Amino acid sequence: MTRPYFLYNGFKHLIDIPLLILSFLIADYFSNGVLTSSQDSFVFILISMISWYGAATVSGLSKDLRSNRFAEEIIYILVTLILFAIVLTSFLFFFRNTLTLSNNFLFTYFPTLFILTILFRYIFRKYLHSVFYSGRLQEKIILVGSTPSAKDFYDTINLHTYYGYKCIGFIDDENTKLNGSKYLGKISDLNTILSETTVDEVIIALPNSQHEQISACIETCDYHAKRVRIIPDLYLYASSNISINTIGLLPVINFRSLPQDRWGNKLLKRSFDIAFSIAFFIFIGIWIMPFFALLIKLSSKGPVFFKQERWGLNNRKINCYKFRTMHHGSPETDENGDFLQATKNDSRITPLGKIFRELNIDELPQFWNVLKGDMSVVGPRPHVTPLNISSIQHVDKYMLRHLVKPGITGWAQVNGCRGETSAPGSMQKRVNYDLYYIHSWTFWLDCQIILQTIILTIKGDQNAY
């Protein structure tokens, strides 16, 4: 374990102790002091610490989450809190004759702990990371290869410095450019470089076809006692859901059915879609959608809603509903008959429509599609028929995104793949994210995507136009 990693995890876990104490004090205050003696308070706090750290270990919250998005960390916190509540109340049952706690105390304690944990972890992530991972505390790494994956990794650690990585250079058999990273030499020079340079970790980002070079790099890293990670090139297997385990000492790739093919998962996802949509219409849609409809009517001529044919599950045609954001009668195709995607500063978009698109308001009527069963809250975004037809021939494994229901929001959208797809490779990148979602689906991933969508809506998405 490197020093930065040790400091990161150590300090992060120490924060939980005062949070547990502070949550107890707040809940105790609003419950009018249910624990009268300091000894009872100490026993409760001790039980809370044991329960919390046990739950965090099981849920994965205690792991290094530097490379995870904050929305994903919130899901980890939520799962931890659920496990914590179960374990703590089980402990309290055995101490029921010693510790007498009211329901009011527990109903205050758990939400308070949840809010404080999210708040302090956000502050820690945003501000204290820069303290831990500046200068000499950064982990120095070398990149092997100059593939697109290597470039994405290099850009990511430079943009998000709180990950704690500093790339001192890259090696490749060709002296190419890697977005400003220093070229250190050929792959065969790795042994010499590790002997003469202080390096904490080696990141291998070579294509699967160069398996001999990958093995040689791993052996070299083992010889110099350097940690090594591999950025896998698994797009070759994107048509099937895969998992990797070992039999003896051999890694084995398992091809299996999609998670959403299982009856239990289908029932869970559909139940959530119905509950979420009904809750939206009851608590939000019933009053805010008529208000938006009135704004559209007052700001421009034409209907309030816009209906468009798109492709859903198993390529079935569906009518997708949206609030109208363009001037009524705007052309959908150019003079050559090609579909016109919305572009930045598109003259067809109304001033109100621009705001609606930036805040995802135009997508709200699609909750009706979710209730009908045409769509899901989370899934690959449905494309219009002309865009589907044009993408089939040019985008690898494009049709596989229709193996599940389309969604109002999706994994591709929260990872920046939103808006027009005219740039080379942009549609392929979106499809790769969609396929990852399809093969890796879990209920908690859906929750994470919804949370990230809300955060992006509040912050503003530069690709939303």
XYZ file of N, CA and C in Angstrom, residues 325-445:
363
model
N -39.729 22.048 -28.459
C -38.676 23.026 -28.200
C -38.238 23.750 -29.467
N -38.803 23.369 -30.609
C -38.455 24.014 -31.872
C -39.655 24.778 -32.414
N -39.383 25.700 -33.310
C -40.469 26.422 -33.973
C -41.317 25.435 -34.763
N -42.617 25.623 -34.681
C -43.536 24.704 -35.355
C -43.288 24.726 -36.867
N -43.169 23.535 -37.458
C -42.930 23.426 -38.882
C -41.473 23.425 -39.275
N -40.561 23.395 -38.299
C -39.135 23.367 -38.625
C -38.786 22.084 -39.367
N -37.934 22.174 -40.389
C -37.592 20.970 -41.168
C -36.808 19.964 -40.336
N -37.080 18.687 -40.574
C -36.365 17.608 -39.881
C -35.268 17.017 -40.755
N -35.289 17.320 -42.058
C -34.270 16.794 -42.971
C -33.719 17.936 -43.817
N -32.514 17.736 -44.355
C -31.925 18.744 -45.237
C -32.363 18.501 -46.681
N -31.758 19.267 -47.597
C -32.155 19.165 -49.003
C -31.845 17.795 -49.605
N -30.914 17.051 -48.976
C -30.564 15.709 -49.457
C -31.410 14.613 -48.805
N -32.299 15.005 -47.913
C -33.141 14.031 -47.227
C -32.510 13.439 -45.981
N -31.322 13.926 -45.582
C -30.656 13.421 -44.380
C -31.241 14.085 -43.140
N -31.317 13.322 -42.067
C -31.905 13.822 -40.822
C -31.031 14.928 -40.230
N -31.668 16.005 -39.780
C -30.961 17.137 -39.180
C -30.975 17.009 -37.666
N -29.834 16.698 -37.078
C -29.737 16.667 -35.628
C -29.682 18.089 -35.090
N -30.136 18.247 -33.859
C -30.050 19.552 -33.211
C -28.588 19.890 -32.947
N -28.195 21.100 -33.283
C -26.819 21.545 -33.104
C -26.777 22.739 -32.154
N -25.585 23.103 -31.745
C -25.428 24.259 -30.865
C -25.844 25.521 -31.614
N -26.632 26.367 -30.936
C -27.151 27.603 -31.535
C -28.019 27.325 -32.764
N -28.738 26.203 -32.720
C -29.631 25.824 -33.817
C -30.760 26.850 -33.922
N -30.953 27.426 -35.115
C -31.970 28.459 -35.303
C -33.389 27.904 -35.190
N -33.534 26.575 -35.290
C -34.873 25.983 -35.190
C -35.380 25.962 -33.753
N -34.471 26.061 -32.777
C -34.835 25.960 -31.362
C -35.315 27.306 -30.851
N -36.441 27.324 -30.159
C -36.986 28.546 -29.579
C -36.164 28.947 -28.354
N -36.211 30.228 -27.942
C -35.491 30.648 -26.723
C -35.902 29.842 -25.498
N -37.217 29.589 -25.355
C -37.680 28.770 -24.232
C -37.215 27.334 -24.399
N -37.224 26.847 -25.649
C -36.794 25.476 -25.912
C -35.343 25.243 -25.543
N -34.514 26.268 -25.728
C -33.104 26.145 -25.359
C -32.952 25.901 -23.866
N -33.744 26.616 -23.063
C -33.707 26.429 -21.609
C -34.223 25.040 -21.245
N -35.313 24.638 -21.891
C -35.882 23.315 -21.622
C -34.869 22.213 -21.909
N -34.136 22.333 -23.011
C -33.154 21.312 -23.375
C -31.996 21.287 -22.387
N -31.530 22.442 -21.948
C -30.413 22.501 -21.007
C -30.768 21.865 -19.676
N -32.053 21.978 -19.282
C -32.492 21.459 -17.980
C -33.225 20.123 -18.098
N -33.233 19.521 -19.294
C -33.901 18.232 -19.524
C -35.414 18.296 -19.334
N -35.980 19.490 -19.318
C -37.418 19.626 -19.106
C -38.205 19.044 -20.275
N -37.654 19.128 -21.485
C -38.371 18.629 -22.668
C -38.620 17.134 -22.621
N -37.862 16.410 -21.768
C -37.995 14.947 -21.704
C -39.094 14.495 -20.733
N -39.660 15.409 -19.939
C -40.598 15.013 -18.883
C -41.821 14.253 -19.393
N -42.406 14.603 -20.556
C -43.565 13.811 -21.027
C -43.257 12.349 -21.282
N -41.986 11.989 -21.364
C -41.642 10.596 -21.619
C -41.933 9.692 -20.427
N -42.256 10.285 -19.278
C -42.699 9.444 -18.165
C -44.015 8.743 -18.523
N -44.778 9.323 -19.465
C -45.963 8.639 -19.964
C -45.562 7.409 -20.776
N -44.473 7.535 -21.564
C -43.947 6.375 -22.281
C -43.519 5.281 -21.321
N -42.976 5.692 -20.172
C -42.537 4.710 -19.171
C -43.740 3.982 -18.592
N -44.801 4.719 -18.262
C -46.006 4.090 -17.718
C -46.632 3.135 -18.724
N -46.605 3.500 -20.012
C -47.162 2.635 -21.057
C -46.338 1.375 -21.252
N -45.078 1.400 -20.855
C -44.212 0.242 -21.032
C -43.328 0.324 -22.250
N -43.388 1.457 -22.991
C -42.529 1.619 -24.161
C -41.090 1.923 -23.785
N -40.914 2.591 -22.644
C -39.580 3.028 -22.217
C -39.376 2.700 -20.752
N -38.134 2.918 -20.301
C -37.776 2.767 -18.894
C -37.230 4.114 -18.421
N -37.160 4.303 -17.120
C -36.568 5.538 -16.603
C -35.105 5.620 -17.009
N -34.399 4.491 -16.943
C -32.984 4.437 -17.301
C -32.777 3.399 -18.388
N -32.026 3.757 -19.403
C -31.727 2.855 -20.502
C -31.068 3.626 -21.635
N -30.679 2.969 -22.706
C -30.116 3.681 -23.855
C -31.141 4.666 -24.417
N -30.725 5.873 -24.730
C -31.640 6.861 -25.281
C -32.139 6.396 -26.661
N -33.455 6.476 -26.920
C -33.981 6.054 -28.225
C -33.633 7.073 -29.303
N -33.284 6.597 -30.467
C -32.960 7.467 -31.594
C -34.088 7.462 -32.606
N -34.179 8.538 -33.378
C -35.205 8.620 -34.413
C -34.867 7.622 -35.522
N -35.880 7.243 -36.280
C -35.720 6.220 -37.309
C -34.610 6.534 -38.314
N -34.533 7.756 -38.878
C -33.452 8.033 -39.841
C -32.057 7.881 -39.240
N -31.895 8.275 -37.978
C -30.588 8.151 -37.337
C -30.231 6.693 -37.090
N -31.228 5.891 -36.752
C -30.986 4.455 -36.588
C -30.529 3.820 -37.890
N -31.236 4.143 -38.960
C -30.922 3.534 -40.256
C -29.520 3.917 -40.717
N -29.149 5.184 -40.520
C -27.826 5.634 -40.956
C -26.708 5.081 -40.084
N -27.017 4.717 -38.835
C -25.980 4.238 -37.907
C -25.738 2.746 -38.008
N -26.720 2.007 -38.523
C -26.603 0.547 -38.576
C -25.350 0.107 -39.328
N -25.069 0.760 -40.447
C -23.968 0.343 -41.310
C -22.609 0.879 -40.856
N -22.605 1.913 -40.032
C -21.342 2.587 -39.714
C -20.881 2.402 -38.274
N -21.775 1.966 -37.410
C -21.438 1.851 -35.986
C -21.433 0.390 -35.581
N -20.323 -0.053 -35.021
C -20.165 -1.459 -34.651
C -21.124 -1.839 -33.529
N -21.847 -2.942 -33.720
C -22.770 -3.508 -32.735
C -23.871 -2.522 -32.333
N -24.265 -1.671 -33.266
C -25.246 -0.635 -32.960
C -26.592 -1.232 -32.546
N -27.056 -2.259 -33.235
C -28.394 -2.791 -32.992
C -28.527 -3.470 -31.633
N -27.401 -3.800 -31.007
C -27.458 -4.481 -29.713
C -27.998 -3.577 -28.607
N -28.003 -2.271 -28.842
C -28.540 -1.349 -27.834
C -30.049 -1.485 -27.711
N -30.694 -2.188 -28.656
C -32.133 -2.383 -28.609
C -32.515 -3.692 -27.916
N -31.558 -4.307 -27.226
C -31.863 -5.531 -26.480
C -32.641 -5.238 -25.202
N -32.652 -3.967 -24.782
C -33.404 -3.552 -23.598
C -34.256 -2.342 -23.975
N -35.164 -1.993 -23.092
C -36.009 -0.821 -23.345
C -35.160 0.455 -23.326
N -35.479 1.413 -24.173
C -34.789 2.706 -24.113
C -35.194 3.472 -22.852
N -34.420 4.477 -22.509
C -34.670 5.191 -21.268
C -34.738 6.699 -21.451
N -35.281 7.371 -20.436
C -35.312 8.832 -20.427
C -33.886 9.365 -20.250
N -33.126 8.688 -19.433
C -31.711 9.009 -19.270
C -30.917 7.717 -19.334
N -29.600 7.822 -19.495
C -28.805 6.610 -19.645
C -27.359 6.812 -19.235
N -26.626 5.716 -19.226
C -25.218 5.721 -18.836
C -24.386 6.579 -19.787
N -24.709 6.541 -21.069
C -23.972 7.350 -22.042
C -24.178 8.837 -21.772
N -25.409 9.229 -21.442
C -25.719 10.637 -21.248
C -25.007 11.219 -20.024
N -24.937 10.465 -18.936
C -24.278 10.997 -17.736
C -22.759 10.940 -17.854
N -22.262 10.296 -18.907
C -20.819 10.265 -19.167
C -20.427 11.181 -20.317
N -21.289 12.149 -20.626
C -20.938 13.180 -21.587
C -21.323 12.911 -23.019
N -21.912 11.739 -23.307
C -22.285 11.410 -24.694
C -23.726 11.816 -24.945
N -23.921 13.117 -24.990
C -25.253 13.656 -25.224
C -25.170 14.681 -26.342
N -26.299 14.932 -27.026
C -26.303 15.916 -28.097
C -26.053 15.275 -29.448
N -25.576 16.082 -30.389
C -25.379 15.591 -31.747
C -24.230 14.595 -31.818
N -24.276 13.754 -32.840
C -23.272 12.696 -33.010
C -22.598 12.797 -34.370
N -22.419 14.040 -34.835
C -21.817 14.229 -36.154
C -20.305 14.055 -36.145
N -19.662 14.258 -34.979
C -18.208 14.105 -34.900
C -17.824 12.644 -35.088
N -16.685 12.381 -35.776
C -16.249 10.990 -36.002
C -16.073 10.232 -34.686
N -16.679 9.061 -34.603
C -16.530 8.214 -33.423
C -17.463 8.546 -32.284
N -18.233 9.639 -32.384
C -19.089 10.038 -31.259
C -20.232 9.049 -31.055
N -20.834 8.561 -32.146
C -21.910 7.590 -32.003
C -21.376 6.254 -31.501
N -20.191 5.844 -31.953
C -19.598 4.599 -31.480
C -19.314 4.666 -29.981
N -18.855 5.826 -29.529
C -18.584 6.001 -28.106
C -19.872 5.895 -27.296
N -20.941 6.486 -27.816
C -22.229 6.413 -27.127
C -22.708 4.965 -27.060
N -22.584 4.244 -28.165
C -23.025 2.848 -28.202
C -22.198 2.000 -27.230
N -20.894 2.263 -27.137
C -20.049 1.511 -26.206
C -20.519 1.697 -24.764
N -20.900 2.929 -24.418
C -21.444 3.171 -23.075
C -22.769 2.441 -22.896
N -23.622 2.463 -23.918
C -24.908 1.771 -23.827
C -24.722 0.275 -23.633
N -23.765 -0.311 -24.365
C -23.522 -1.744 -24.237
C -22.952 -2.091 -22.859
N -22.115 -1.216 -22.337
C -21.607 -1.444 -20.971
C -22.767 -1.475 -19.985
N -23.702 -0.534 -20.135
C -24.862 -0.491 -19.237
C -25.694 -1.767 -19.359
N -25.937 -2.193 -20.589
C -26.766 -3.378 -20.816
C -26.139 -4.613 -20.174
N -24.823 -4.756 -20.300
C -24.147 -5.947 -19.779
C -23.872 -5.871 -18.281
N -23.855 -4.656 -17.727
C -23.471 -4.482 -16.319
C -24.629 -4.021 -15.452
N -25.872 -4.133 -15.935
C -27.014 -3.552 -15.233
C -27.170 -4.107 -13.829
N -27.429 -3.216 -12.902
C -27.895 -3.549 -11.561
C -28.900 -2.474 -11.151
N -29.704 -2.762 -10.189
C -30.660 -1.772 -9.691
C -29.935 -0.546 -9.156
N -28.798 -0.783 -8.492
C -28.040 0.329 -7.922
C -27.392 1.172 -9.008
N -27.053 0.575 -10.138
C -26.533 1.365 -11.253
C -27.606 2.311 -11.779
